[in-house]
Structure formats: structure tokens, C-alpha cells
Amino acid sequence: MPFPHDSVRDAIVDWEAAGELARIKKEVDWNLEAGAIARRALEIGEGKNVNHGGQPAMLFENIKGYPGHSIISSSICNLKRMAIIFGHPNPDKATWRELQDLYIAGLEHPIKPVVVKKAPCKENKTFGNDCNLYTFPAPMIHEGDGGRYMCTYHATITKDKNSDWVNWGMYRHMIHDRRSLGCLFVYGQHGPNMFYQQYEDANEPMPCAIAINPDPLSAIAAASPIPAKMSEVDAVGGWRKKPLELVKCETNDIYVPASSEIVIEGIVPPHVRAYEGPFGEYTGFRASPRDLRPVFVVKCITWRNNPILSMASVGRGRDEGGIIAPVVKSAFYRKLLTDAGWPVKEVHCYPGVADLVIVSVKRGRPRVAQGVAAAIYSAAGGLYSYAILVCDEDTDVFNTDDVINSLVEKVHPERGIWVYHQQGSPLQPSADLKERMDQTGPQIVYDATWPLDWPLEITAPPKVTFAAMYSKELQDKVVKNWTSYGLK
Ligand SMILES: Cc1cc2nc3c(=O)[nH]c(=O)nc-3n(C[C@H](O)[C@H](O)[C@H](O)COP(=O)(O)O)c2cc1C
Ligand SMILES: [Mn+2]
């Protein structure tokens, strides 16, 4: 199947051909079993720092009580599956940095979508009181979740009230009843800002559509910090190098990816709240309490024949967010910092613990760690990056041993740690309950750069590594003779 993939079904063909998809034909219960299988798979190999390999995506084809339905889980949980959908020429060898570059190239050459009249997502339709979310096998993912989650990997689409800007975001939705969903609308995120600051302020319902399982690049766009006023769909066009096909909703003026498996149309009414959550979260903890949150009221559901629902069994480690962020957030921060004139070399949101942002910088600018951190913490999506490690440029941010070495050996315990109070995350496990509920949790910066007033040759301890200690001549000799020493 050639790049780009027009639907998740196209991507499934390619992932399967690359050994990156398992079809699970045995009957599986939507009630905890599917979530448990996916969670275990994501934890196999933990600690081994594998960027390729790991467990495949899973297509559950036999869901108890739901003939004709299936669920795909963990679609983007390793670098290789992500490389495949970005059209990388050699997915087995792809690096984080190469994917960051593909990501930025798309943003710099956005392509507008095209509108089609006929679309696969319209094969089935229900309206008003005939809508029933329980038609679909929405999973109870973790023990302790507040309900069945219809949307954990999707695009929630809203329109700016004052301009043409359309936003796609990935905000989880729990089923309340046949026709309503809860929304985790975090302050500072684009779609939630539109709701709180525009529609709710004007006491108007916000039109909204949720596209479940669009083509995989569209799902990645929804989970990406695309700058405000730029529509995620234009970025998708840029990555595809080809426009994406959209189709109009039945009950409002929102356009959705035509190949989506399921589309839920509706409104988010002003000043209505219902208890949402809790939910097992990507941090590896269930930190955000059940709370009163906005409600999505369903007006219409359309879907493809034999629809494929998506599921992210998020938790500790390399779930969807933990793998997407090292590409999309790292690329966004690198571009943002570089454009603002910070002397940044590399940025790496750590795979699986992507709230840690590792930044390497060229020496020279005073207070560089503090400046870099303030820029990240003030940026869109920066509220999820509450630990930043700033290193000198000779630290390889993609090398875990090098990163931990810098954190422990170069961060001065008194002078190297800075605490910020910018935007807090409601999901931050280390913040206390009130801080989580108010979004006022603090952030930390570890400065692992040698102080500017240390003359490097005199005060800074020299690095003791093969590359740093020996002449190029001797290094070349040792490498050349390696096998003749009897070594592998
Ligand atoms: C699987 C997954 C689930 C997510 N759930 C939420 C959520 O419930 N609420 C939220 O505010 N952000 C959530 N995010 C993060 C946002 O999707 C991300 O910050 C994105 O940039 C939001 O779009 P926006 O920048 O247009 O607001 C999730 C990300 C992933 C990968
Ligand atoms: Mn956005």
C-alpha cells in the first residue's frame, strides 16, 4: 500500500505486512479484558529502551456481544509504526530526529484539504433519540475508570467563533449515557479554550464533532501541539504531500475526515457539567479525580460498515502519547526555541516519559536553561512538560545513559534546580489534589550546563569517554583493529 494512507484500513495493511499488527480472533471482552491485554503488551520489554520492536498494534476482531465490530489498540506505540505512516523510506532504521524533521517539513508546507460529497463514514447514520453510543464496543479500559471510554484516540473538532480556524484536538470522552459523553477539557488546550472563552462566555452551545479512527496522520495531528490559528488538517496535508478528503457533518458545519470509522456529531452546551473520570492516565498513575466536567450531547452518529473503534490503553510507558510526543512535541519545541533565537541543538521528549523534555544547547547565552524552560512552559501544550533537563551540546539527548549521567553528575543540587509556576497539569501525579484540580502544580528545570563563569579548560571537569579522551588517530586505530584484538 503506497504512502500516504487514506484510512486506518490502509495503514493496517502496511503495518500487518511489516509484522507490526496482530489480529486477535479469540473472543475478548470489552469490559477490562481488551484493556488488560493491550496494557500488558505495552509493558513487555520495559526498561530495555527499545525504539524499534516491542509488541505489535492489536486488532481485536471478536468483541464479546458486538458481532461485526472491532477495536484497534496501540496503533502508534513504536517508532517503526510511526515511521511507516509518515512515509519514511526505511522504517526499521528510522530515528526520532528523522521523524521530527518529517514532521517539521509538513508544517512548513501545509496543504489545504478538499471536500467530497460521498464518504465511507456515511455508510450508516442515526439521528437524535435514535442515537445510542452503546451500539459500539466502547471499552472499560482500566479497573477503577469512571466509565466506558468511547474516545481515547480520535480527533475532537471545533471551530473558532471569531475566525475560520478549525481545531482538532485529542481530548478523552467517557460515556455518560446513550446520548452524552464527558469531556476532559483542560484549560490552555485549543478546543477547551474555544469552549470556555468563546461559546460558554456567550452562553451558546459549541458545535462539535468527534472523528474516531480517521487516517493515522490525522489522529497524530489531533494529538500534536500545532500552533493556534493553524488547522491541524493543513499539517496533515503537508505530511501526506497531498490534500486530505473531508466531508461535511449532517447536523452542523464541521468537516470531518471522510474515511473516519465513526463520527459523532453534537454540541457542548454552556454551563452544563457532569462527573467525568477518573481514568488511568498516561503518566502511569490515576491522578486526576472524578470531577464535574463539560458534556457532549450527541445529535447524530455516522459510521462505516463493520466499524473499527480505537482504544489507547494508556498507562506507564510507551503508550500512544509516550511515542507520539518524542516526535511531535520535540519537533514543535525545537522549532519554537530556535525561531525565538535560543541556541538549541537537539530536543527530545523522553519516549514513554514524555513529560521530561531534554534540551541540548550551545554554550554562550546567560541563563539559557531558565529561558528555554520559560519558553516551553508558556507554549501551547507546555503544561504537560513539567520536567525539563537542559544539557550542554556534547550530551546526546537521544542516549539515555548520557542523559542520566548529565542529570546526576552535572546538575548542582543547590544552584542547578529551578522551580516554575506557570500552567499546571490536572494529571500531574506529584502535585497535590488541590493543585491538580486548580491546574496550579509547579514545574521543574534541571540545569546540566556548566556555569558560564567556569572557564571550561580550567574549572569544568574534563569528560572521560572514548570519544573525548583520545586523539582521533588513536580512536581510528582502535576501531580499525577491533576484531583483530579478538573483540566483537
Ligand atoms: C491518547 C491521548 C489522549 C489525550 N487525552 C487528552 C485529554 O483528555 N485532554 C487534553 O486536554 N489533552 C489530551 N491529550 C493531549 C492533547 O491531545 C494534545 O495536547 C494536543 O496538542 C491537543 O490539541 P490542541 O493543541 O489543538 O489543543 C491526549 C493525547 C493523547 C495522545
Ligand atoms: Mn490545535
Coordinates of C-alpha atoms and ligand atoms in Angstrom, one line a residue:
M1 CA 0.0 0.0 0.0
P2 CA 1.7 3.2 -1.1
F3 CA 2.1 6.3 1.1
P4 CA 0.0 8.2 2.1
H5 CA -2.6 6.1 3.8
D6 CA -6.1 7.4 3.2
S7 CA -7.7 5.5 6.0
V8 CA -6.8 3.4 9.1
R9 CA -7.7 0.4 7.0
D10 CA -4.9 1.3 4.5
A11 CA -2.4 1.6 7.4
I12 CA -3.5 -1.7 8.8
V13 CA -2.5 -3.4 5.5
D14 CA 1.0 -1.8 5.7
W15 CA 1.5 -2.4 9.5
E16 CA 0.5 -6.1 9.0
A17 CA 2.9 -6.6 6.1
A18 CA 5.7 -5.1 8.2
G19 CA 4.9 -7.6 11.1
E20 CA 3.5 -4.7 13.2
L21 CA -0.1 -5.8 13.6
A22 CA -1.6 -8.8 15.4
R23 CA -5.2 -9.9 14.6
I24 CA -6.8 -11.2 17.7
K25 CA -9.5 -13.6 16.6
K26 CA -10.3 -15.1 20.0
E27 CA -13.3 -13.6 21.8
V28 CA -12.3 -10.7 24.0
D29 CA -14.4 -8.8 26.5
W30 CA -14.7 -5.0 26.1
N31 CA -15.0 -5.0 29.9
L32 CA -11.4 -4.8 31.0
E33 CA -10.0 -7.7 29.1
A34 CA -9.0 -5.8 25.9
G35 CA -7.5 -3.0 28.0
A36 CA -5.6 -5.5 30.1
I37 CA -4.2 -7.3 27.0
A38 CA -3.0 -4.0 25.5
R39 CA -1.6 -2.8 28.7
R40 CA 0.5 -5.9 29.3
A41 CA 1.8 -5.8 25.7
L42 CA 3.0 -2.2 26.2
E43 CA 4.9 -3.2 29.3
I44 CA 6.7 -6.2 27.8
G45 CA 10.2 -5.1 27.2
E46 CA 10.0 -2.2 29.6
G47 CA 13.4 -0.9 30.7
K48 CA 15.1 -2.2 27.6
N49 CA 14.9 1.2 25.8
V50 CA 13.7 -0.3 22.5
N51 CA 12.9 2.2 19.9
H52 CA 12.0 -0.5 17.3
G53 CA 10.4 -3.8 18.0
G54 CA 8.2 -4.1 21.1
Q55 CA 4.7 -5.5 20.7
P56 CA 2.6 -5.0 17.6
A57 CA -0.6 -3.0 17.3
M58 CA -3.6 -5.1 18.0
L59 CA -6.8 -5.6 16.1
F60 CA -9.5 -7.2 18.3
E61 CA -11.8 -8.8 15.7
N62 CA -14.1 -10.7 18.1
I63 CA -15.6 -8.5 20.8
K64 CA -18.0 -10.2 23.2
G65 CA -21.5 -9.1 22.4
Y66 CA -20.6 -7.0 19.4
P67 CA -20.5 -9.0 16.2
G68 CA -19.3 -7.0 13.2
H69 CA -17.3 -4.6 15.3
S70 CA -13.6 -4.5 16.1
I71 CA -11.2 -2.4 18.1
I72 CA -7.7 -1.4 17.2
S73 CA -5.3 -0.7 20.0
S74 CA -1.7 0.7 20.3
S75 CA -1.6 1.7 16.7
I76 CA 1.2 4.1 17.2
C77 CA 3.3 2.7 20.1
N78 CA 6.7 2.3 18.5
L79 CA 8.9 4.3 16.2
K80 CA 8.6 1.9 13.3
R81 CA 4.8 2.1 13.0
M82 CA 5.0 5.9 13.2
A83 CA 7.7 5.9 10.5
I84 CA 5.5 3.8 8.2
I85 CA 2.7 6.2 8.3
F86 CA 5.0 9.2 7.8
G87 CA 6.3 7.5 4.7
H88 CA 9.9 7.2 6.0
P89 CA 11.9 5.3 3.3
N90 CA 13.4 2.8 5.8
P91 CA 11.1 2.4 8.9
D92 CA 13.3 -0.2 10.5
K93 CA 16.2 2.2 10.8
A94 CA 14.2 5.5 11.4
T95 CA 15.4 7.8 14.2
W96 CA 13.5 10.2 16.4
R97 CA 15.4 13.1 14.8
E98 CA 14.4 12.0 11.2
L99 CA 10.8 11.8 12.2
Q100 CA 11.0 15.2 13.8
D101 CA 12.3 16.5 10.5
L102 CA 9.5 14.9 8.5
Y103 CA 7.0 16.5 11.0
I104 CA 8.5 20.0 10.7
A105 CA 8.7 19.7 6.8
G106 CA 4.9 19.1 6.7
L107 CA 4.2 22.0 9.0
E108 CA 6.3 24.2 6.7
H109 CA 4.5 23.1 3.6
P110 CA 0.8 22.8 4.7
I111 CA -1.8 21.7 2.1
K112 CA -5.5 22.5 2.4
P113 CA -8.0 19.7 2.4
V114 CA -10.6 19.0 -0.3
V115 CA -14.3 18.4 0.3
V116 CA -16.0 15.4 -1.0
K117 CA -19.8 14.6 -1.2
K118 CA -19.7 10.9 -0.8
A119 CA -17.7 9.3 2.1
P120 CA -17.2 5.9 3.7
C121 CA -18.0 7.4 7.1
K122 CA -21.7 8.0 5.9
E123 CA -22.5 4.3 5.3
N124 CA -24.7 4.2 8.4
K125 CA -26.5 7.1 10.1
T126 CA -28.6 7.6 13.2
F127 CA -30.1 10.9 14.4
G128 CA -31.5 12.4 17.6
N129 CA -33.1 10.0 20.0
D130 CA -32.2 7.0 17.8
C131 CA -28.5 7.6 18.6
N132 CA -27.1 5.1 21.0
L133 CA -23.4 5.1 22.0
Y134 CA -23.8 1.6 23.3
T135 CA -24.1 0.4 19.7
F136 CA -20.3 0.4 19.8
P137 CA -18.0 -1.7 22.0
A138 CA -16.6 1.2 24.0
P139 CA -14.1 -0.4 26.3
M140 CA -13.9 -0.3 30.1
I141 CA -10.1 0.1 29.9
H142 CA -8.7 0.0 33.4
E143 CA -10.1 -1.2 36.7
G144 CA -11.1 2.0 38.5
D145 CA -12.1 4.0 35.4
G146 CA -15.2 6.1 35.9
G147 CA -16.9 4.5 32.9
R148 CA -16.5 3.1 29.4
Y149 CA -14.3 5.4 27.2
M150 CA -15.7 5.8 23.7
C151 CA -12.8 8.1 22.7
T152 CA -9.2 7.7 23.7
Y153 CA -7.6 8.1 20.3
H154 CA -9.5 10.3 17.9
A155 CA -10.0 13.9 16.8
T156 CA -12.3 16.3 18.6
I157 CA -13.1 19.1 16.1
T158 CA -14.3 22.6 17.0
K159 CA -14.5 26.0 15.3
D160 CA -13.2 29.3 16.4
K161 CA -16.2 31.6 17.0
N162 CA -14.4 34.6 15.5
S163 CA -12.4 33.3 12.6
D164 CA -12.1 30.4 10.1
W165 CA -9.8 28.5 12.3
V166 CA -10.9 24.9 12.9
N167 CA -9.1 23.0 15.7
W168 CA -8.5 19.3 16.0
G169 CA -7.5 18.0 19.5
M170 CA -7.4 14.7 21.2
Y171 CA -9.5 15.1 24.4
R172 CA -10.8 12.0 26.1
H173 CA -14.6 11.3 26.2
M174 CA -16.3 8.9 28.6
I175 CA -19.8 7.6 28.0
H176 CA -22.4 9.1 30.5
D177 CA -25.4 7.5 28.8
R178 CA -26.8 6.6 25.3
R179 CA -26.5 10.2 24.1
S180 CA -23.9 12.0 26.2
L181 CA -20.2 12.0 26.7
G182 CA -17.9 13.6 29.3
C183 CA -15.0 15.8 28.1
L184 CA -11.6 16.3 29.8
F185 CA -11.3 19.9 28.6
V186 CA -8.0 21.1 30.1
Y187 CA -7.6 24.9 30.3
G188 CA -5.0 26.1 27.9
Q189 CA -5.8 23.5 25.2
H190 CA -7.2 24.9 22.0
G191 CA -10.6 23.2 21.8
P192 CA -11.3 23.7 25.5
N193 CA -10.2 27.4 25.3
M194 CA -12.7 27.9 22.5
F195 CA -15.4 26.4 24.7
Y196 CA -14.7 28.2 27.9
Q197 CA -13.6 31.6 26.5
Q198 CA -15.9 31.9 23.5
Y199 CA -19.0 29.8 23.4
E200 CA -19.6 29.4 27.2
D201 CA -18.8 33.1 27.6
A202 CA -21.5 33.9 25.1
N203 CA -23.9 31.4 26.7
E204 CA -24.1 29.4 23.5
P205 CA -23.7 25.7 22.7
M206 CA -20.5 24.8 21.0
P207 CA -20.9 22.7 17.8
C208 CA -18.5 19.8 17.9
A209 CA -17.7 16.6 16.0
I210 CA -15.6 13.6 17.0
A211 CA -13.9 11.6 14.3
I212 CA -12.9 8.2 15.6
N213 CA -10.1 6.4 13.6
P214 CA -9.5 8.8 10.8
D215 CA -6.4 8.1 8.8
P216 CA -3.5 7.7 11.3
L217 CA -1.8 11.0 10.4
S218 CA -5.0 12.8 11.3
A219 CA -5.0 11.2 14.7
I220 CA -1.4 12.3 15.2
A221 CA -2.3 15.8 14.2
A222 CA -5.1 15.9 16.8
A223 CA -2.6 14.9 19.5
S224 CA 0.0 17.5 18.3
P225 CA 0.7 21.0 19.5
I226 CA 0.1 22.6 16.2
P227 CA 0.2 26.4 16.7
A228 CA -3.0 28.3 17.4
K229 CA -4.8 29.5 14.2
M230 CA -3.2 26.8 12.1
S231 CA -5.6 24.0 11.4
E232 CA -4.3 20.5 12.1
V233 CA -5.8 19.3 8.8
D234 CA -3.4 21.5 6.8
A235 CA -0.5 19.9 8.6
V236 CA -1.9 16.5 7.7
G237 CA -1.9 17.6 4.0
G238 CA 1.7 18.7 4.4
W239 CA 2.8 15.3 5.8
R240 CA 0.8 13.5 3.2
K241 CA 2.1 15.8 0.4
K242 CA -1.5 15.5 -0.8
P243 CA -4.8 17.0 0.4
L244 CA -6.9 15.1 2.9
E245 CA -10.5 14.4 1.9
L246 CA -13.1 15.9 4.3
V247 CA -16.9 15.6 4.3
K248 CA -19.5 17.8 5.9
C249 CA -21.3 16.7 9.1
E250 CA -25.0 16.0 8.8
T251 CA -26.1 18.4 11.6
N252 CA -23.6 21.2 11.7
D253 CA -20.9 23.0 9.6
I254 CA -18.0 21.0 10.7
Y255 CA -16.0 18.9 8.2
V256 CA -14.5 15.6 9.2
P257 CA -12.0 13.2 7.6
A258 CA -14.1 11.2 5.0
S259 CA -12.5 7.9 5.8
S260 CA -13.2 8.1 9.6
E261 CA -14.6 4.8 11.1
I262 CA -17.1 6.6 13.3
V263 CA -18.2 10.2 13.5
I264 CA -20.2 11.6 16.5
E265 CA -21.8 15.0 15.9
G266 CA -23.2 17.1 18.6
I267 CA -23.0 20.2 20.9
V268 CA -21.3 21.0 24.1
P269 CA -23.9 23.1 26.0
P270 CA -22.7 26.1 28.1
H271 CA -22.7 25.8 31.9
V272 CA -23.5 22.1 32.0
R273 CA -21.2 19.8 33.9
A274 CA -21.4 16.1 34.8
Y275 CA -19.0 13.9 36.7
E276 CA -16.3 12.5 34.4
G277 CA -13.4 10.1 35.2
P278 CA -11.3 9.1 36.9
F279 CA -9.2 7.4 34.2
G280 CA -5.9 5.5 34.2
E281 CA -3.6 8.1 32.7
Y282 CA -0.5 8.2 30.5
T283 CA 1.7 9.3 33.5
G284 CA 1.3 5.7 34.8
F285 CA -1.0 7.0 37.6
R286 CA -4.6 7.8 38.1
A287 CA -4.1 11.4 39.4
S288 CA -7.0 13.5 38.2
P289 CA -10.0 12.8 40.4
R290 CA -13.6 12.3 39.2
D291 CA -14.8 15.8 38.7
L292 CA -17.6 18.0 37.2
R293 CA -16.6 18.5 33.5
P294 CA -18.3 19.6 30.3
V295 CA -20.7 17.4 28.5
F296 CA -21.0 16.5 24.8
V297 CA -24.6 15.9 23.7
V298 CA -25.0 13.6 20.7
K299 CA -27.1 14.7 17.7
C300 CA -26.1 12.2 15.1
I301 CA -23.7 9.3 14.7
T302 CA -22.4 8.1 11.3
W303 CA -20.2 5.1 10.7
R304 CA -18.6 2.7 8.2
N305 CA -19.8 -0.8 7.8
N306 CA -18.0 -3.1 10.3
P307 CA -16.6 -0.1 12.1
I308 CA -13.2 -0.2 13.8
L309 CA -13.2 1.6 17.2
S310 CA -9.9 2.9 18.5
M311 CA -8.6 2.3 22.0
A312 CA -5.5 3.7 23.8
S313 CA -4.8 1.6 26.9
V314 CA -2.8 4.4 28.4
G315 CA -0.6 4.0 31.4
R316 CA 3.1 3.9 32.3
G317 CA 5.5 3.8 29.4
R318 CA 5.2 3.6 25.7
D319 CA 1.6 4.2 25.0
E320 CA 0.4 6.4 22.1
G321 CA 1.2 9.7 23.9
G322 CA 4.5 8.4 25.1
I323 CA 5.6 7.6 21.5
I324 CA 3.9 10.5 19.6
A325 CA 5.3 13.2 21.8
P326 CA 9.0 12.4 21.2
V327 CA 8.4 13.3 17.6
V328 CA 5.7 16.0 17.6
K329 CA 6.4 17.8 20.9
S330 CA 10.2 17.6 20.4
A331 CA 9.9 19.0 16.9
F332 CA 7.5 21.7 18.0
Y333 CA 9.7 22.8 20.9
R334 CA 12.9 22.7 18.8
K335 CA 11.3 24.9 16.1
L336 CA 9.8 27.3 18.7
L337 CA 13.0 27.7 20.6
T338 CA 15.2 28.0 17.5
D339 CA 12.8 30.5 16.0
A340 CA 13.0 32.5 19.2
G341 CA 16.8 32.6 19.0
W342 CA 17.7 30.1 21.7
P343 CA 20.9 28.3 20.8
V344 CA 19.3 24.9 20.8
K345 CA 20.9 21.8 19.3
E346 CA 18.5 18.9 20.0
V347 CA 15.2 18.4 21.8
H348 CA 14.0 15.0 23.0
C349 CA 10.8 14.4 24.9
Y350 CA 11.8 11.1 26.5
P351 CA 9.9 8.1 24.9
G352 CA 7.4 6.7 27.4
V353 CA 8.0 9.5 30.0
A354 CA 7.4 12.3 27.5
D355 CA 6.7 14.9 30.2
L356 CA 10.5 15.0 30.6
V357 CA 12.0 17.3 27.9
I358 CA 15.7 17.1 27.3
V359 CA 17.2 20.0 25.5
S360 CA 20.9 20.4 24.5
V361 CA 22.2 23.9 23.9
K362 CA 25.4 25.6 22.6
R363 CA 27.3 27.3 25.3
G364 CA 27.3 31.1 25.5
R365 CA 24.0 32.7 26.4
P366 CA 23.4 33.6 30.0
R367 CA 20.6 31.8 31.9
V368 CA 19.9 29.6 28.9
A369 CA 18.3 26.8 30.9
Q370 CA 15.9 29.2 32.5
G371 CA 15.0 30.9 29.2
V372 CA 14.4 27.7 27.4
A373 CA 12.3 26.4 30.2
A374 CA 10.2 29.6 30.4
A375 CA 9.5 29.3 26.6
I376 CA 8.4 25.7 26.9
Y377 CA 6.3 26.2 29.9
S378 CA 4.5 29.1 28.3
A379 CA 3.9 27.3 25.0
A380 CA 0.7 25.5 24.0
G381 CA 0.8 22.0 25.4
G382 CA 3.7 23.1 27.7
L383 CA 1.5 22.3 30.7
Y384 CA 2.3 18.7 30.1
S385 CA 6.1 19.2 30.1
Y386 CA 6.7 19.8 33.8
A387 CA 10.3 18.5 33.9
I388 CA 13.0 20.0 31.7
L389 CA 16.6 19.0 31.6
V390 CA 18.9 21.4 29.8
C391 CA 22.3 20.0 28.8
D392 CA 25.5 21.1 27.1
E393 CA 25.7 20.3 23.4
D394 CA 28.1 17.3 23.9
T395 CA 25.3 15.4 25.7
D396 CA 23.5 13.1 23.3
V397 CA 19.8 13.8 24.2
F398 CA 18.8 10.5 22.5
N399 CA 21.2 8.4 24.6
T400 CA 19.6 7.6 28.0
D401 CA 22.9 6.8 29.7
D402 CA 24.3 10.1 28.6
V403 CA 21.2 12.0 29.8
I404 CA 21.1 10.4 33.2
N405 CA 24.8 11.0 33.6
S406 CA 24.3 14.7 32.9
L407 CA 21.3 14.9 35.3
V408 CA 23.1 13.3 38.2
E409 CA 26.7 14.5 37.6
K410 CA 26.3 18.0 36.2
V411 CA 23.2 19.4 37.9
H412 CA 24.3 21.2 41.1
P413 CA 21.9 20.2 43.9
E414 CA 21.5 23.8 45.1
R415 CA 22.2 26.0 42.1
G416 CA 21.1 23.7 39.3
I417 CA 17.4 23.2 40.1
W418 CA 14.7 25.8 39.4
V419 CA 11.1 25.7 40.2
Y420 CA 8.5 27.4 38.0
H421 CA 4.9 28.3 38.5
Q422 CA 3.4 28.6 35.0
Q423 CA 0.5 26.4 33.9
G424 CA -0.2 23.3 35.9
S425 CA -1.4 20.0 34.6
P426 CA -4.5 18.4 36.1
L427 CA -2.8 15.0 35.6
Q428 CA 0.5 15.7 37.4
P429 CA 0.9 12.9 40.0
S430 CA 3.4 14.8 42.2
A431 CA 1.1 17.8 42.6
D432 CA -1.4 17.7 45.5
L433 CA -5.1 17.2 44.9
K434 CA -5.9 20.9 45.1
E435 CA -3.1 21.8 42.7
R436 CA -4.3 19.2 40.2
M437 CA -7.9 20.4 40.4
D438 CA -6.9 24.1 40.1
Q439 CA -4.2 23.5 37.4
T440 CA -1.6 25.2 39.6
G441 CA 1.0 22.4 40.0
P442 CA 4.7 23.6 39.7
Q443 CA 7.3 22.7 37.1
I444 CA 11.0 21.9 37.5
V445 CA 14.1 22.7 35.5
Y446 CA 17.4 20.9 35.9
D447 CA 20.3 22.9 34.6
A448 CA 23.0 20.5 33.5
T449 CA 25.1 23.1 31.6
W450 CA 28.5 24.0 33.0
P451 CA 28.2 27.5 34.6
L452 CA 29.2 30.3 32.2
D453 CA 31.7 31.7 34.7
W454 CA 33.6 28.4 34.8
P455 CA 36.5 28.6 32.3
L456 CA 36.0 25.3 30.6
E457 CA 39.7 24.3 30.3
I458 CA 40.4 25.1 34.0
T459 CA 37.3 24.6 36.1
A460 CA 35.0 22.2 34.3
P461 CA 35.9 18.6 34.9
P462 CA 37.0 17.0 31.6
K463 CA 34.7 14.3 30.2
V464 CA 36.0 10.8 30.4
T465 CA 34.7 8.9 27.4
F466 CA 36.4 7.1 24.5
A467 CA 35.4 10.0 22.2
A468 CA 36.5 12.7 24.5
M469 CA 39.8 11.4 25.9
Y470 CA 41.8 10.0 22.9
S471 CA 43.2 11.5 19.8
K472 CA 41.3 10.9 16.6
E473 CA 44.3 9.0 15.3
L474 CA 44.2 6.5 18.3
Q475 CA 40.4 6.2 18.1
D476 CA 40.6 5.3 14.4
K477 CA 43.3 2.8 15.1
V478 CA 41.4 1.1 17.9
V479 CA 38.2 0.9 15.9
K480 CA 40.0 -0.4 12.8
N481 CA 41.8 -3.1 14.8
W482 CA 38.8 -4.0 17.0
T483 CA 38.2 -7.5 15.7
S484 CA 41.9 -8.3 15.5
Y485 CA 42.0 -7.8 19.3
G486 CA 39.6 -10.7 19.4
L487 CA 36.7 -8.5 20.3
K488 CA 33.2 -8.3 18.8
Ligands
LIG1 C1 -4.1 9.2 23.8 C2 -4.1 10.7 24.1 C3 -5.1 11.2 25.0 C4 -5.1 12.5 25.3 N1 -6.2 13.0 26.1 C5 -6.2 14.3 26.4 C6 -7.3 14.8 27.2 O1 -8.2 14.1 27.6 N2 -7.4 16.2 27.5 C7 -6.4 17.0 27.0 O2 -6.5 18.2 27.2 N3 -5.4 16.6 26.3 C8 -5.3 15.2 26.0 N4 -4.2 14.8 25.2 C9 -3.2 15.7 24.7 C10 -3.7 16.6 23.6 O3 -4.3 15.8 22.6 C11 -2.5 17.4 23.0 O4 -2.1 18.3 24.0 C12 -3.0 18.2 21.7 O5 -1.9 19.1 21.4 C13 -4.3 19.0 21.9 O6 -4.6 19.7 20.8 P1 -4.6 21.3 20.8 O7 -3.1 21.7 20.8 O8 -5.3 21.6 19.5 O9 -5.4 21.7 22.0 C14 -4.2 13.4 24.8 C15 -3.2 12.9 24.0 C16 -3.1 11.6 23.6 C17 -2.0 11.1 22.7
MN2 MN -4.6 23.0 17.9

